[in-house]
Amino acid sequence: MNSCVYCHEQIEQPLTWSTWLTVKKNSVLCAFCTGKLEIISGKRCKVCSRAWGSSICLDCQQWRELGDNIERNYSIFHYNDTIREMITQWKFRGDYLLREIFRNELKSAFEKQFADNNAPLAIVPIPLSESRMQERGFNQSLALAEMLDAPVKQVLRRKSGEKQAKKNRKARLKRDNPFFIAEPLKQAALIVDDIYTTGTTVRQAAQQLKLHGCPAVYSLTIARS
Ligand SMILES: [Zn+2]
Ligand SMILES: [Zn+2]
């Protein structure tokens, strides 16, 4: 019997005909923890995945006015308390195996949303600075990227010692871009990361990619806050 990777309770898997006949996807979470995750369903902003009634949310309309540089972001879960704690435990307490929580949903979102893209996508992780990498031991974005069956291109780098100044979005995008390109990517990119909050990070990364010849940038994120 397996135990839940998050709460460590035993996972009850009664052997019935239905579980026996359907090849079960590996469930690494118990039913209780699974039940606390909220998949985004229903109407969403077609650019950023925010739960939103009409097609594009106000935030994305503002990005468009600045000349948006991402095609769209697709997020899987609502950023609720449970997913926040799971991500915190995974990222900041170095519990690398917790990425398994996201594997199936991530792969299925990739297949449904991005696998049929007209041009094949390179998976691009958001880099950590070297000091952050040493402190944390792994890059959560790369850990997610590597779970997809597609080529991962680590073409972005992150400057160290960045400051999170409180500036407006245009200034943040233009002047305080923490990313630079190690190697130009000449194909469309899919950025994979854990959380989409303001959308600034993915757009800063996209800006660098596109300045160096990347034709289009999409993103796939675990949670939409
Ligand atoms: Zn559990
Ligand atoms: Zn939006």
Short mmCIF file of C-alpha atoms and ligand atoms in Angstrom, two decimals:
data_model
loop_
_atom_site.label_atom_id
_atom_site.label_comp_id
_atom_site.label_asym_id
_atom_site.label_seq_id
_atom_site.Cartn_x
_atom_site.Cartn_y
_atom_site.Cartn_z
CA MET A 1 0.00 0.00 0.00
CA ASN A 2 1.21 3.49 -0.82
CA SER A 3 1.13 6.51 1.38
CA CYS A 4 0.18 10.02 0.35
CA VAL A 5 3.28 12.04 -0.60
CA TYR A 6 1.82 15.07 1.11
CA CYS A 7 0.14 13.99 4.36
CA HIS A 8 1.69 10.48 4.55
CA GLU A 9 -1.62 8.80 5.33
CA GLN A 10 -2.04 5.45 3.68
CA ILE A 11 -3.85 5.55 0.38
CA GLU A 12 -6.82 3.21 0.44
CA GLN A 13 -7.19 1.48 -2.89
CA PRO A 14 -9.92 -1.10 -2.63
CA LEU A 15 -9.47 -3.73 -5.29
CA THR A 16 -12.72 -3.59 -7.17
CA TRP A 17 -13.39 -4.53 -10.73
CA SER A 18 -13.41 -0.90 -11.76
CA THR A 19 -10.00 -0.09 -10.28
CA TRP A 20 -8.65 -3.35 -11.57
CA LEU A 21 -9.91 -2.83 -15.08
CA THR A 22 -9.06 0.81 -15.54
CA VAL A 23 -5.36 1.32 -15.52
CA LYS A 24 -5.14 3.79 -12.70
CA LYS A 25 -2.93 6.77 -13.16
CA ASN A 26 -0.50 6.74 -10.28
CA SER A 27 -2.29 8.62 -7.56
CA VAL A 28 0.31 9.91 -5.18
CA LEU A 29 -2.17 11.86 -3.09
CA CYS A 30 -4.82 10.41 -0.79
CA ALA A 31 -8.46 11.17 -1.49
CA PHE A 32 -8.54 13.79 1.26
CA CYS A 33 -5.63 15.81 -0.19
CA THR A 34 -6.86 15.35 -3.75
CA GLY A 35 -10.22 16.73 -2.67
CA LYS A 36 -8.61 19.92 -1.45
CA LEU A 37 -7.18 20.80 -4.83
CA GLU A 38 -9.43 22.90 -7.03
CA ILE A 39 -9.06 22.47 -10.76
CA ILE A 40 -9.92 25.59 -12.73
CA SER A 41 -13.01 24.74 -14.69
CA GLY A 42 -15.66 26.81 -16.37
CA LYS A 43 -15.03 30.12 -18.01
CA ARG A 44 -11.58 31.58 -17.85
CA CYS A 45 -9.69 34.48 -19.37
CA LYS A 46 -8.36 33.09 -22.63
CA VAL A 47 -5.03 34.83 -22.10
CA CYS A 48 -4.18 34.23 -18.43
CA SER A 49 -6.57 31.49 -17.19
CA ARG A 50 -8.11 33.66 -14.46
CA ALA A 51 -11.68 32.59 -13.72
CA TRP A 52 -13.45 35.21 -15.77
CA GLY A 53 -16.82 35.46 -17.46
CA SER A 54 -15.99 37.02 -20.80
CA SER A 55 -13.04 36.45 -23.08
CA ILE A 56 -10.15 38.61 -21.81
CA CYS A 57 -9.80 39.94 -18.25
CA LEU A 58 -9.09 43.60 -17.50
CA ASP A 59 -5.54 42.83 -16.48
CA CYS A 60 -4.76 41.16 -19.78
CA GLN A 61 -6.44 44.00 -21.65
CA GLN A 62 -3.92 46.30 -19.98
CA TRP A 63 -1.05 44.05 -20.99
CA ARG A 64 -2.36 44.11 -24.55
CA GLU A 65 -2.27 47.87 -24.56
CA LEU A 66 1.43 47.70 -23.70
CA GLY A 67 1.96 45.25 -26.55
CA ASP A 68 1.68 41.92 -24.79
CA ASN A 69 4.46 39.43 -25.50
CA ILE A 70 2.84 36.16 -24.48
CA GLU A 71 0.26 34.31 -26.52
CA ARG A 72 -1.43 32.84 -23.46
CA ASN A 73 -0.93 31.23 -20.08
CA TYR A 74 -2.74 28.07 -19.08
CA SER A 75 -3.03 27.32 -15.37
CA ILE A 76 -4.34 24.10 -13.86
CA PHE A 77 -5.38 24.80 -10.25
CA HIS A 78 -6.82 27.69 -8.31
CA TYR A 79 -4.19 28.98 -5.91
CA ASN A 80 -5.91 27.97 -2.66
CA ASP A 81 -4.39 27.34 0.80
CA THR A 82 -3.68 23.70 0.07
CA ILE A 83 -1.76 24.26 -3.13
CA ARG A 84 0.09 27.15 -1.56
CA GLU A 85 1.28 24.89 1.23
CA MET A 86 2.16 22.07 -1.13
CA ILE A 87 4.23 24.41 -3.29
CA THR A 88 5.89 25.96 -0.23
CA GLN A 89 6.83 22.59 1.16
CA TRP A 90 8.12 21.46 -2.21
CA LYS A 91 10.11 24.56 -3.09
CA PHE A 92 11.34 25.97 0.17
CA ARG A 93 11.74 22.85 2.25
CA GLY A 94 13.40 20.98 -0.56
CA ASP A 95 10.90 18.14 -0.75
CA TYR A 96 11.72 17.37 -4.37
CA LEU A 97 9.43 14.34 -4.65
CA LEU A 98 6.37 16.50 -4.11
CA ARG A 99 6.56 17.40 -7.78
CA GLU A 100 4.82 14.05 -8.32
CA ILE A 101 1.62 15.70 -7.08
CA PHE A 102 1.54 17.69 -10.31
CA ARG A 103 2.80 15.17 -12.85
CA ASN A 104 -0.46 13.80 -14.23
CA GLU A 105 -2.32 17.09 -14.42
CA LEU A 106 0.69 18.82 -15.91
CA LYS A 107 1.13 16.21 -18.61
CA SER A 108 -2.52 16.14 -19.45
CA ALA A 109 -2.75 19.95 -19.63
CA PHE A 110 0.29 19.97 -21.90
CA GLU A 111 -1.20 17.35 -24.18
CA LYS A 112 -4.62 19.00 -24.34
CA GLN A 113 -3.51 22.59 -24.59
CA PHE A 114 -0.15 22.63 -26.30
CA ALA A 115 0.79 19.36 -27.96
CA ASP A 116 -1.08 20.26 -31.16
CA ASN A 117 0.54 23.64 -31.49
CA ASN A 118 1.25 24.36 -35.19
CA ALA A 119 4.93 24.68 -34.45
CA PRO A 120 6.54 22.29 -31.98
CA LEU A 121 7.29 23.99 -28.67
CA ALA A 122 10.52 23.99 -26.75
CA ILE A 123 9.96 23.77 -23.01
CA VAL A 124 11.72 26.65 -21.29
CA PRO A 125 12.09 26.70 -17.52
CA ILE A 126 12.31 29.94 -15.55
CA PRO A 127 15.85 29.96 -14.16
CA LEU A 128 16.91 30.67 -10.59
CA SER A 129 19.90 32.83 -9.84
CA GLU A 130 22.97 30.85 -8.83
CA SER A 131 22.70 31.88 -5.19
CA ARG A 132 19.04 30.89 -5.02
CA MET A 133 19.83 27.61 -6.70
CA GLN A 134 22.46 26.81 -4.08
CA GLU A 135 20.13 27.75 -1.27
CA ARG A 136 17.23 25.68 -2.60
CA GLY A 137 18.99 22.74 -4.21
CA PHE A 138 16.74 22.49 -7.24
CA ASN A 139 14.81 24.66 -9.65
CA GLN A 140 11.08 23.98 -9.36
CA SER A 141 10.44 25.21 -12.87
CA LEU A 142 13.00 22.81 -14.35
CA ALA A 143 11.61 20.00 -12.19
CA LEU A 144 8.20 20.58 -13.80
CA ALA A 145 9.61 21.02 -17.31
CA GLU A 146 11.37 17.67 -17.12
CA MET A 147 8.11 15.85 -16.47
CA LEU A 148 6.87 16.68 -19.99
CA ASP A 149 7.75 14.60 -23.01
CA ALA A 150 9.25 17.44 -24.99
CA PRO A 151 12.71 18.94 -25.37
CA VAL A 152 13.72 21.22 -22.50
CA LYS A 153 15.85 24.20 -23.50
CA GLN A 154 17.53 26.02 -20.66
CA VAL A 155 18.22 29.16 -22.67
CA LEU A 156 17.40 31.74 -20.00
CA ARG A 157 19.63 32.88 -17.17
CA ARG A 158 18.81 35.03 -14.19
CA LYS A 159 20.90 37.89 -12.87
CA SER A 160 21.78 37.61 -9.22
CA GLY A 161 21.00 40.25 -6.65
CA GLU A 162 17.81 41.46 -8.24
CA LYS A 163 15.63 43.76 -6.23
CA GLN A 164 11.88 43.60 -6.27
CA ALA A 165 11.23 47.30 -6.54
CA LYS A 166 7.67 48.50 -6.43
CA LYS A 167 7.29 49.97 -9.84
CA ASN A 168 4.48 49.87 -12.28
CA ARG A 169 4.23 46.98 -14.66
CA LYS A 170 5.68 48.79 -17.64
CA ALA A 171 8.78 49.82 -15.69
CA ARG A 172 9.20 46.34 -14.27
CA LEU A 173 9.03 44.83 -17.71
CA LYS A 174 11.39 47.26 -19.38
CA ARG A 175 14.02 48.21 -16.84
CA ASP A 176 14.17 45.54 -14.20
CA ASN A 177 14.22 42.45 -16.32
CA PRO A 178 16.14 39.85 -14.28
CA PHE A 179 16.55 37.51 -17.25
CA PHE A 180 19.04 37.30 -20.05
CA ILE A 181 19.60 34.86 -22.88
CA ALA A 182 22.39 32.32 -22.81
CA GLU A 183 21.57 30.97 -26.24
CA PRO A 184 18.98 32.30 -28.71
CA LEU A 185 15.95 30.08 -29.23
CA LYS A 186 14.55 30.21 -32.76
CA GLN A 187 11.40 28.22 -32.13
CA ALA A 188 8.21 28.85 -30.15
CA ALA A 189 8.61 28.45 -26.40
CA LEU A 190 6.45 27.07 -23.63
CA ILE A 191 7.50 28.43 -20.26
CA VAL A 192 6.64 26.09 -17.41
CA ASP A 193 6.44 27.37 -13.85
CA ASP A 194 4.61 26.85 -10.58
CA ILE A 195 2.49 29.96 -10.07
CA TYR A 196 1.12 32.68 -12.29
CA THR A 197 0.46 35.70 -10.08
CA THR A 198 0.77 39.06 -11.83
CA GLY A 199 2.12 37.57 -15.04
CA THR A 200 5.19 39.79 -14.87
CA THR A 201 7.75 37.00 -14.59
CA VAL A 202 6.57 35.12 -17.64
CA ARG A 203 6.40 38.34 -19.65
CA GLN A 204 9.91 39.37 -18.61
CA ALA A 205 11.17 35.98 -19.73
CA ALA A 206 9.16 36.25 -22.95
CA GLN A 207 10.57 39.67 -23.67
CA GLN A 208 14.12 38.34 -23.62
CA LEU A 209 13.22 35.28 -25.67
CA LYS A 210 11.49 37.35 -28.33
CA LEU A 211 14.25 39.94 -28.51
CA HIS A 212 16.51 37.07 -29.54
CA GLY A 213 14.38 35.55 -32.25
CA CYS A 214 11.83 33.38 -30.48
CA PRO A 215 8.61 33.71 -32.53
CA ALA A 216 6.00 33.06 -29.83
CA VAL A 217 5.85 32.40 -26.11
CA TYR A 218 3.20 30.47 -24.19
CA SER A 219 3.14 29.44 -20.56
CA LEU A 220 1.83 26.55 -18.53
CA THR A 221 1.60 27.02 -14.78
CA ILE A 222 0.42 24.81 -11.95
CA ALA A 223 -1.62 27.46 -10.15
CA ARG A 224 -3.31 30.75 -10.98
CA SER A 225 -3.43 33.10 -8.01
ZN ZN B 1 -2.92 13.09 1.83
ZN ZN B 2 -6.40 37.53 -18.16
#
